[in-house]
């Protein structure tokens, strides 16, 4: 939990603006103001600052903003040995080619899971998986894997969080987590999104701590329960290989 006493409001607002670009690539000043709840004059001053530092660039014809090249300069310095989104990409591509469905990688961030990497299926009808998307922990195969393999203290904190949806029974969810730990993977059909199925397995480091959830997803008509059960051993094996690549501690938090 962040300590509000030590946050800088101007920095928070600038970061809120940058985080808009997780959702789409172009924004107008008015759209950013509406999305962040900030007034236009504040947004304008921050946009000018961010543009001046190279974090955003403005199209003079449309007056819309996009991410600037300074963002890419920062991302170029991510260490492949530390960043699972980079480190695991070749294994994810191999799994996609083998199973012919979309492969995603998720970490937990508080009460949400975040897709940090995705390799989309080459099928005509496929699951589109935007990187950076955030989803609740109460539903979905990947969410349940991230919670099932968290520490007991973390699991209880998640289940007892005030934001936990009343529509999801905690005791039933606990039973599902026990079954996932027993089997080593989770499946879901249309739990979060109509028409979509997913099967996920944990990526554990050498200390047995969860780093991420590796998931394969697709349309329910093609990714049936039977098909997901047949995919599970190969997904778990890919997750084991990924875990062996990592030296340090857990990423999912």
PDB file of C-alpha atoms in Angstrom:
ATOM      1  CA  UNK A   1       0.000   0.000   0.000  1.00  0.00           C
ATOM      2  CA  UNK A   2       1.466   3.395  -0.997  1.00  0.00           C
ATOM      3  CA  UNK A   3       2.021   6.003   1.727  1.00  0.00           C
ATOM      4  CA  UNK A   4       0.134   9.134   0.681  1.00  0.00           C
ATOM      5  CA  UNK A   5       2.362  11.256   2.951  1.00  0.00           C
ATOM      6  CA  UNK A   6       5.291  10.727   0.615  1.00  0.00           C
ATOM      7  CA  UNK A   7       3.576  11.079  -2.773  1.00  0.00           C
ATOM      8  CA  UNK A   8       3.998  14.175  -4.950  1.00  0.00           C
ATOM      9  CA  UNK A   9       0.674  15.245  -6.461  1.00  0.00           C
ATOM     10  CA  UNK A  10       2.137  16.720  -9.655  1.00  0.00           C
ATOM     11  CA  UNK A  11       4.117  13.525 -10.289  1.00  0.00           C
ATOM     12  CA  UNK A  12       1.008  11.421  -9.624  1.00  0.00           C
ATOM     13  CA  UNK A  13      -0.974  13.445 -12.142  1.00  0.00           C
ATOM     14  CA  UNK A  14       1.736  13.189 -14.796  1.00  0.00           C
ATOM     15  CA  UNK A  15       1.913   9.429 -14.298  1.00  0.00           C
ATOM     16  CA  UNK A  16      -1.896   9.183 -14.485  1.00  0.00           C
ATOM     17  CA  UNK A  17      -1.669  10.847 -17.888  1.00  0.00           C
ATOM     18  CA  UNK A  18       1.020   8.448 -19.084  1.00  0.00           C
ATOM     19  CA  UNK A  19      -1.052   5.498 -17.863  1.00  0.00           C
ATOM     20  CA  UNK A  20      -3.871   6.567 -20.196  1.00  0.00           C
ATOM     21  CA  UNK A  21      -1.721   5.209 -23.015  1.00  0.00           C
ATOM     22  CA  UNK A  22      -2.015   1.692 -21.643  1.00  0.00           C
ATOM     23  CA  UNK A  23      -5.609   1.709 -22.886  1.00  0.00           C
ATOM     24  CA  UNK A  24      -5.168   3.265 -26.326  1.00  0.00           C
ATOM     25  CA  UNK A  25      -2.411   4.835 -28.363  1.00  0.00           C
ATOM     26  CA  UNK A  26      -3.835   8.314 -29.042  1.00  0.00           C
ATOM     27  CA  UNK A  27      -5.617  10.841 -26.831  1.00  0.00           C
ATOM     28  CA  UNK A  28      -6.802  14.424 -27.129  1.00  0.00           C
ATOM     29  CA  UNK A  29      -6.416  16.918 -24.290  1.00  0.00           C
ATOM     30  CA  UNK A  30     -10.183  16.796 -23.639  1.00  0.00           C
ATOM     31  CA  UNK A  31     -10.225  12.994 -23.545  1.00  0.00           C
ATOM     32  CA  UNK A  32      -7.335  12.889 -21.073  1.00  0.00           C
ATOM     33  CA  UNK A  33      -9.030  15.445 -18.840  1.00  0.00           C
ATOM     34  CA  UNK A  34     -12.253  13.425 -18.840  1.00  0.00           C
ATOM     35  CA  UNK A  35     -10.454  10.138 -18.249  1.00  0.00           C
ATOM     36  CA  UNK A  36      -8.260  11.370 -15.376  1.00  0.00           C
ATOM     37  CA  UNK A  37     -10.786  13.741 -13.798  1.00  0.00           C
ATOM     38  CA  UNK A  38      -8.294  16.606 -13.971  1.00  0.00           C
ATOM     39  CA  UNK A  39      -9.184  20.051 -15.265  1.00  0.00           C
ATOM     40  CA  UNK A  40      -8.024  20.995 -18.743  1.00  0.00           C
ATOM     41  CA  UNK A  41      -5.580  23.674 -17.635  1.00  0.00           C
ATOM     42  CA  UNK A  42      -3.754  21.199 -15.381  1.00  0.00           C
ATOM     43  CA  UNK A  43      -3.703  18.566 -18.129  1.00  0.00           C
ATOM     44  CA  UNK A  44      -2.421  21.102 -20.650  1.00  0.00           C
ATOM     45  CA  UNK A  45       0.508  22.139 -18.421  1.00  0.00           C
ATOM     46  CA  UNK A  46       1.441  18.508 -17.774  1.00  0.00           C
ATOM     47  CA  UNK A  47       1.164  17.604 -21.456  1.00  0.00           C
ATOM     48  CA  UNK A  48       3.484  20.472 -22.384  1.00  0.00           C
ATOM     49  CA  UNK A  49       5.984  19.263 -19.773  1.00  0.00           C
ATOM     50  CA  UNK A  50       5.800  15.625 -20.869  1.00  0.00           C
ATOM     51  CA  UNK A  51       6.121  16.630 -24.517  1.00  0.00           C
ATOM     52  CA  UNK A  52       9.103  18.833 -23.720  1.00  0.00           C
ATOM     53  CA  UNK A  53      10.841  15.903 -22.012  1.00  0.00           C
ATOM     54  CA  UNK A  54      10.109  13.584 -24.938  1.00  0.00           C
ATOM     55  CA  UNK A  55       7.666  11.290 -23.155  1.00  0.00           C
ATOM     56  CA  UNK A  56       4.788  12.387 -25.393  1.00  0.00           C
ATOM     57  CA  UNK A  57       4.539  13.804 -28.890  1.00  0.00           C
ATOM     58  CA  UNK A  58       1.718  15.880 -30.327  1.00  0.00           C
ATOM     59  CA  UNK A  59       0.352  15.628 -33.857  1.00  0.00           C
ATOM     60  CA  UNK A  60       0.006  19.291 -34.920  1.00  0.00           C
ATOM     61  CA  UNK A  61      -2.684  18.419 -37.456  1.00  0.00           C
ATOM     62  CA  UNK A  62      -5.001  16.502 -35.133  1.00  0.00           C
ATOM     63  CA  UNK A  63      -3.886  17.950 -31.758  1.00  0.00           C
ATOM     64  CA  UNK A  64      -3.748  14.407 -30.417  1.00  0.00           C
ATOM     65  CA  UNK A  65      -0.964  12.936 -28.306  1.00  0.00           C
ATOM     66  CA  UNK A  66       1.016   9.707 -28.606  1.00  0.00           C
ATOM     67  CA  UNK A  67       3.885   8.226 -26.596  1.00  0.00           C
ATOM     68  CA  UNK A  68       7.250   9.786 -27.367  1.00  0.00           C
ATOM     69  CA  UNK A  69      10.567   8.189 -28.126  1.00  0.00           C
ATOM     70  CA  UNK A  70      11.884   8.699 -24.588  1.00  0.00           C
ATOM     71  CA  UNK A  71       9.523   5.899 -23.482  1.00  0.00           C
ATOM     72  CA  UNK A  72      11.210   3.507 -25.905  1.00  0.00           C
ATOM     73  CA  UNK A  73      14.636   4.612 -24.716  1.00  0.00           C
ATOM     74  CA  UNK A  74      13.644   3.667 -21.178  1.00  0.00           C
ATOM     75  CA  UNK A  75      12.189   0.323 -22.201  1.00  0.00           C
ATOM     76  CA  UNK A  76      15.364  -0.536 -24.114  1.00  0.00           C
ATOM     77  CA  UNK A  77      17.182  -0.649 -20.774  1.00  0.00           C
ATOM     78  CA  UNK A  78      14.974  -3.364 -19.308  1.00  0.00           C
ATOM     79  CA  UNK A  79      17.173  -6.286 -18.368  1.00  0.00           C
ATOM     80  CA  UNK A  80      16.205  -9.478 -20.146  1.00  0.00           C
ATOM     81  CA  UNK A  81      17.349 -11.447 -17.123  1.00  0.00           C
ATOM     82  CA  UNK A  82      14.952  -9.505 -14.874  1.00  0.00           C
ATOM     83  CA  UNK A  83      11.932  -8.957 -17.111  1.00  0.00           C
ATOM     84  CA  UNK A  84       9.758 -12.064 -17.612  1.00  0.00           C
ATOM     85  CA  UNK A  85       7.908 -10.372 -20.486  1.00  0.00           C
ATOM     86  CA  UNK A  86      11.175 -10.398 -22.452  1.00  0.00           C
ATOM     87  CA  UNK A  87      12.803 -13.503 -21.003  1.00  0.00           C
ATOM     88  CA  UNK A  88       9.830 -15.823 -21.615  1.00  0.00           C
ATOM     89  CA  UNK A  89       8.820 -14.580 -25.067  1.00  0.00           C
ATOM     90  CA  UNK A  90      10.623 -17.294 -27.107  1.00  0.00           C
ATOM     91  CA  UNK A  91       9.027 -20.039 -24.989  1.00  0.00           C
ATOM     92  CA  UNK A  92       5.623 -18.403 -25.400  1.00  0.00           C
ATOM     93  CA  UNK A  93       6.053 -18.265 -29.174  1.00  0.00           C
ATOM     94  CA  UNK A  94       7.003 -21.930 -29.214  1.00  0.00           C
ATOM     95  CA  UNK A  95       3.904 -22.809 -27.191  1.00  0.00           C
ATOM     96  CA  UNK A  96       1.695 -20.725 -29.495  1.00  0.00           C
ATOM     97  CA  UNK A  97       3.059 -22.554 -32.541  1.00  0.00           C
ATOM     98  CA  UNK A  98       2.522 -25.921 -30.851  1.00  0.00           C
ATOM     99  CA  UNK A  99      -1.030 -25.331 -29.589  1.00  0.00           C
ATOM    100  CA  UNK A 100      -2.148 -22.789 -32.229  1.00  0.00           C
ATOM    101  CA  UNK A 101      -3.897 -20.598 -29.671  1.00  0.00           C
ATOM    102  CA  UNK A 102      -3.124 -17.245 -28.027  1.00  0.00           C
ATOM    103  CA  UNK A 103      -0.582 -17.397 -25.195  1.00  0.00           C
ATOM    104  CA  UNK A 104      -0.473 -14.770 -22.430  1.00  0.00           C
ATOM    105  CA  UNK A 105       1.627 -14.042 -19.365  1.00  0.00           C
ATOM    106  CA  UNK A 106       0.110 -12.431 -16.253  1.00  0.00           C
ATOM    107  CA  UNK A 107       1.396 -11.087 -12.970  1.00  0.00           C
ATOM    108  CA  UNK A 108      -0.598 -10.029  -9.926  1.00  0.00           C
ATOM    109  CA  UNK A 109      -0.655  -6.368  -8.955  1.00  0.00           C
ATOM    110  CA  UNK A 110      -2.675  -5.894  -5.782  1.00  0.00           C
ATOM    111  CA  UNK A 111      -6.245  -7.012  -6.415  1.00  0.00           C
ATOM    112  CA  UNK A 112      -5.780  -7.259 -10.188  1.00  0.00           C
ATOM    113  CA  UNK A 113      -3.873  -9.333 -12.694  1.00  0.00           C
ATOM    114  CA  UNK A 114      -1.996  -7.622 -15.510  1.00  0.00           C
ATOM    115  CA  UNK A 115      -1.176  -9.078 -18.917  1.00  0.00           C
ATOM    116  CA  UNK A 116       2.510  -8.273 -19.389  1.00  0.00           C
ATOM    117  CA  UNK A 117       3.121 -10.306 -22.562  1.00  0.00           C
ATOM    118  CA  UNK A 118       1.028 -11.989 -25.250  1.00  0.00           C
ATOM    119  CA  UNK A 119       1.584 -13.955 -28.442  1.00  0.00           C
ATOM    120  CA  UNK A 120      -1.572 -14.115 -30.514  1.00  0.00           C
ATOM    121  CA  UNK A 121      -2.774 -17.150 -32.395  1.00  0.00           C
ATOM    122  CA  UNK A 122      -2.488 -17.157 -36.165  1.00  0.00           C
ATOM    123  CA  UNK A 123      -6.010 -18.563 -36.462  1.00  0.00           C
ATOM    124  CA  UNK A 124      -8.535 -16.420 -38.332  1.00  0.00           C
ATOM    125  CA  UNK A 125     -10.826 -16.413 -35.287  1.00  0.00           C
ATOM    126  CA  UNK A 126      -8.608 -15.843 -32.276  1.00  0.00           C
ATOM    127  CA  UNK A 127      -8.415 -14.312 -28.846  1.00  0.00           C
ATOM    128  CA  UNK A 128      -7.058 -10.760 -29.034  1.00  0.00           C
ATOM    129  CA  UNK A 129      -4.880 -10.128 -25.987  1.00  0.00           C
ATOM    130  CA  UNK A 130      -3.837  -6.496 -25.424  1.00  0.00           C
ATOM    131  CA  UNK A 131      -0.695  -6.117 -23.316  1.00  0.00           C
ATOM    132  CA  UNK A 132      -1.244  -4.033 -20.198  1.00  0.00           C
ATOM    133  CA  UNK A 133      -4.864  -5.100 -19.751  1.00  0.00           C
ATOM    134  CA  UNK A 134      -5.976  -5.370 -16.124  1.00  0.00           C
ATOM    135  CA  UNK A 135      -8.522  -7.894 -14.873  1.00  0.00           C
ATOM    136  CA  UNK A 136      -9.988  -8.817 -11.481  1.00  0.00           C
ATOM    137  CA  UNK A 137      -8.595 -11.674  -9.394  1.00  0.00           C
ATOM    138  CA  UNK A 138     -11.980 -13.211  -8.591  1.00  0.00           C
ATOM    139  CA  UNK A 139     -12.547 -14.819 -12.006  1.00  0.00           C
ATOM    140  CA  UNK A 140     -10.534 -16.459 -14.755  1.00  0.00           C
ATOM    141  CA  UNK A 141      -7.980 -19.252 -14.930  1.00  0.00           C
ATOM    142  CA  UNK A 142      -4.934 -16.993 -14.656  1.00  0.00           C
ATOM    143  CA  UNK A 143      -6.349 -15.080 -11.696  1.00  0.00           C
ATOM    144  CA  UNK A 144      -6.991 -18.273  -9.786  1.00  0.00           C
ATOM    145  CA  UNK A 145      -3.498 -19.587 -10.499  1.00  0.00           C
ATOM    146  CA  UNK A 146      -1.945 -16.348  -9.219  1.00  0.00           C
ATOM    147  CA  UNK A 147      -3.985 -16.541  -6.012  1.00  0.00           C
ATOM    148  CA  UNK A 148      -3.651 -20.326  -5.545  1.00  0.00           C
ATOM    149  CA  UNK A 149       0.156 -20.185  -5.610  1.00  0.00           C
ATOM    150  CA  UNK A 150       0.540 -17.025  -3.546  1.00  0.00           C
ATOM    151  CA  UNK A 151       1.621 -17.391   0.077  1.00  0.00           C
ATOM    152  CA  UNK A 152      -1.151 -18.365   2.542  1.00  0.00           C
ATOM    153  CA  UNK A 153      -0.985 -14.881   4.066  1.00  0.00           C
ATOM    154  CA  UNK A 154      -1.371 -13.232   0.666  1.00  0.00           C
ATOM    155  CA  UNK A 155      -4.269 -15.527  -0.265  1.00  0.00           C
ATOM    156  CA  UNK A 156      -6.168 -14.620   2.896  1.00  0.00           C
ATOM    157  CA  UNK A 157      -5.463 -10.910   2.421  1.00  0.00           C
ATOM    158  CA  UNK A 158      -6.901 -11.117  -1.104  1.00  0.00           C
ATOM    159  CA  UNK A 159      -9.983 -13.054  -0.043  1.00  0.00           C
ATOM    160  CA  UNK A 160     -10.642 -10.696   2.870  1.00  0.00           C
ATOM    161  CA  UNK A 161     -10.062  -7.499   0.914  1.00  0.00           C
ATOM    162  CA  UNK A 162     -13.062  -5.117   1.060  1.00  0.00           C
ATOM    163  CA  UNK A 163     -13.077  -4.916  -2.744  1.00  0.00           C
ATOM    164  CA  UNK A 164     -13.773  -8.654  -3.122  1.00  0.00           C
ATOM    165  CA  UNK A 165     -17.021  -8.953  -5.154  1.00  0.00           C
ATOM    166  CA  UNK A 166     -20.013 -10.144  -3.157  1.00  0.00           C
ATOM    167  CA  UNK A 167     -21.144 -12.251  -6.121  1.00  0.00           C
ATOM    168  CA  UNK A 168     -18.129 -14.578  -5.721  1.00  0.00           C
ATOM    169  CA  UNK A 169     -18.448 -16.958  -2.779  1.00  0.00           C
ATOM    170  CA  UNK A 170     -15.172 -17.029  -0.829  1.00  0.00           C
ATOM    171  CA  UNK A 171     -15.519 -20.597   0.413  1.00  0.00           C
ATOM    172  CA  UNK A 172     -16.249 -21.969  -3.027  1.00  0.00           C
ATOM    173  CA  UNK A 173     -13.302 -19.985  -4.361  1.00  0.00           C
ATOM    174  CA  UNK A 174     -11.055 -21.470  -1.646  1.00  0.00           C
ATOM    175  CA  UNK A 175     -12.099 -24.960  -2.710  1.00  0.00           C
ATOM    176  CA  UNK A 176     -11.253 -24.111  -6.304  1.00  0.00           C
ATOM    177  CA  UNK A 177      -7.794 -22.935  -5.210  1.00  0.00           C
ATOM    178  CA  UNK A 178      -7.147 -26.214  -3.416  1.00  0.00           C
ATOM    179  CA  UNK A 179      -8.100 -28.146  -6.557  1.00  0.00           C
ATOM    180  CA  UNK A 180      -5.812 -25.962  -8.672  1.00  0.00           C
ATOM    181  CA  UNK A 181      -2.848 -26.611  -6.361  1.00  0.00           C
ATOM    182  CA  UNK A 182      -3.601 -30.318  -6.501  1.00  0.00           C
ATOM    183  CA  UNK A 183      -3.785 -30.462 -10.315  1.00  0.00           C
ATOM    184  CA  UNK A 184      -1.196 -27.825 -11.104  1.00  0.00           C
ATOM    185  CA  UNK A 185      -3.363 -25.795 -13.454  1.00  0.00           C
ATOM    186  CA  UNK A 186      -6.722 -24.006 -13.779  1.00  0.00           C
ATOM    187  CA  UNK A 187      -9.353 -23.764 -16.506  1.00  0.00           C
ATOM    188  CA  UNK A 188     -12.190 -21.323 -17.085  1.00  0.00           C
ATOM    189  CA  UNK A 189     -15.009 -21.010 -19.596  1.00  0.00           C
ATOM    190  CA  UNK A 190     -16.754 -17.661 -20.062  1.00  0.00           C
ATOM    191  CA  UNK A 191     -16.037 -16.628 -16.474  1.00  0.00           C
ATOM    192  CA  UNK A 192     -14.851 -13.148 -17.344  1.00  0.00           C
ATOM    193  CA  UNK A 193     -15.604 -12.800 -21.040  1.00  0.00           C
ATOM    194  CA  UNK A 194     -18.422 -14.331 -23.062  1.00  0.00           C
ATOM    195  CA  UNK A 195     -17.209 -16.775 -25.699  1.00  0.00           C
ATOM    196  CA  UNK A 196     -13.696 -17.193 -24.267  1.00  0.00           C
ATOM    197  CA  UNK A 197     -11.969 -20.139 -22.583  1.00  0.00           C
ATOM    198  CA  UNK A 198      -8.571 -20.294 -20.906  1.00  0.00           C
ATOM    199  CA  UNK A 199      -6.227 -22.738 -19.226  1.00  0.00           C
ATOM    200  CA  UNK A 200      -3.337 -21.503 -17.057  1.00  0.00           C
ATOM    201  CA  UNK A 201      -0.386 -22.852 -15.072  1.00  0.00           C
ATOM    202  CA  UNK A 202       1.996 -21.203 -12.590  1.00  0.00           C
ATOM    203  CA  UNK A 203       5.528 -20.166 -13.452  1.00  0.00           C
ATOM    204  CA  UNK A 204       7.502 -20.799 -10.254  1.00  0.00           C
ATOM    205  CA  UNK A 205      11.078 -19.818  -9.537  1.00  0.00           C
ATOM    206  CA  UNK A 206      13.582 -22.257  -8.046  1.00  0.00           C
ATOM    207  CA  UNK A 207      12.434 -21.334  -4.548  1.00  0.00           C
ATOM    208  CA  UNK A 208       8.876 -22.304  -5.421  1.00  0.00           C
ATOM    209  CA  UNK A 209       7.595 -18.711  -5.442  1.00  0.00           C
ATOM    210  CA  UNK A 210       5.157 -17.724  -8.161  1.00  0.00           C
ATOM    211  CA  UNK A 211       6.519 -15.400 -10.819  1.00  0.00           C
ATOM    212  CA  UNK A 212       3.601 -15.327 -13.240  1.00  0.00           C
ATOM    213  CA  UNK A 213       0.693 -17.267 -14.700  1.00  0.00           C
ATOM    214  CA  UNK A 214       1.106 -18.722 -18.185  1.00  0.00           C
ATOM    215  CA  UNK A 215      -2.215 -18.987 -20.026  1.00  0.00           C
ATOM    216  CA  UNK A 216      -3.552 -20.293 -23.320  1.00  0.00           C
ATOM    217  CA  UNK A 217      -6.886 -18.826 -24.410  1.00  0.00           C
ATOM    218  CA  UNK A 218      -9.273 -19.015 -27.331  1.00  0.00           C
ATOM    219  CA  UNK A 219     -12.924 -19.209 -28.391  1.00  0.00           C
ATOM    220  CA  UNK A 220     -15.076 -21.696 -26.452  1.00  0.00           C
ATOM    221  CA  UNK A 221     -16.124 -23.436 -29.642  1.00  0.00           C
ATOM    222  CA  UNK A 222     -12.529 -24.471 -30.291  1.00  0.00           C
ATOM    223  CA  UNK A 223     -10.988 -24.471 -26.801  1.00  0.00           C
ATOM    224  CA  UNK A 224     -13.381 -26.909 -25.141  1.00  0.00           C
ATOM    225  CA  UNK A 225     -12.945 -28.350 -21.651  1.00  0.00           C
ATOM    226  CA  UNK A 226     -11.609 -31.561 -23.177  1.00  0.00           C
ATOM    227  CA  UNK A 227      -9.125 -29.643 -25.317  1.00  0.00           C
ATOM    228  CA  UNK A 228      -7.964 -27.571 -22.345  1.00  0.00           C
ATOM    229  CA  UNK A 229      -7.356 -30.712 -20.281  1.00  0.00           C
ATOM    230  CA  UNK A 230      -5.257 -32.120 -23.125  1.00  0.00           C
ATOM    231  CA  UNK A 231      -3.272 -28.859 -23.368  1.00  0.00           C
ATOM    232  CA  UNK A 232      -2.595 -28.637 -19.626  1.00  0.00           C
ATOM    233  CA  UNK A 233       0.473 -30.947 -19.463  1.00  0.00           C
ATOM    234  CA  UNK A 234       2.210 -29.035 -22.256  1.00  0.00           C
ATOM    235  CA  UNK A 235       1.435 -25.678 -20.654  1.00  0.00           C
ATOM    236  CA  UNK A 236       2.740 -26.895 -17.294  1.00  0.00           C
ATOM    237  CA  UNK A 237       5.912 -28.178 -18.926  1.00  0.00           C
ATOM    238  CA  UNK A 238       6.453 -24.824 -20.679  1.00  0.00           C
ATOM    239  CA  UNK A 239       5.894 -23.062 -17.336  1.00  0.00           C
ATOM    240  CA  UNK A 240       8.481 -25.335 -15.680  1.00  0.00           C
ATOM    241  CA  UNK A 241      11.037 -24.487 -18.357  1.00  0.00           C
ATOM    242  CA  UNK A 242      10.347 -20.782 -17.848  1.00  0.00           C
ATOM    243  CA  UNK A 243      10.801 -21.103 -14.095  1.00  0.00           C
ATOM    244  CA  UNK A 244      14.240 -22.616 -14.563  1.00  0.00           C
ATOM    245  CA  UNK A 245      15.343 -19.495 -16.467  1.00  0.00           C
ATOM    246  CA  UNK A 246      14.831 -17.269 -13.429  1.00  0.00           C
ATOM    247  CA  UNK A 247      17.402 -16.845 -10.668  1.00  0.00           C
ATOM    248  CA  UNK A 248      15.785 -14.243  -8.442  1.00  0.00           C
ATOM    249  CA  UNK A 249      12.653 -13.835  -6.348  1.00  0.00           C
ATOM    250  CA  UNK A 250       8.989 -13.669  -7.269  1.00  0.00           C
ATOM    251  CA  UNK A 251       7.550 -11.126  -9.681  1.00  0.00           C
ATOM    252  CA  UNK A 252       3.848 -11.602  -8.971  1.00  0.00           C
ATOM    253  CA  UNK A 253       3.006  -9.482  -5.954  1.00  0.00           C
TER     254      UNK A 253
END
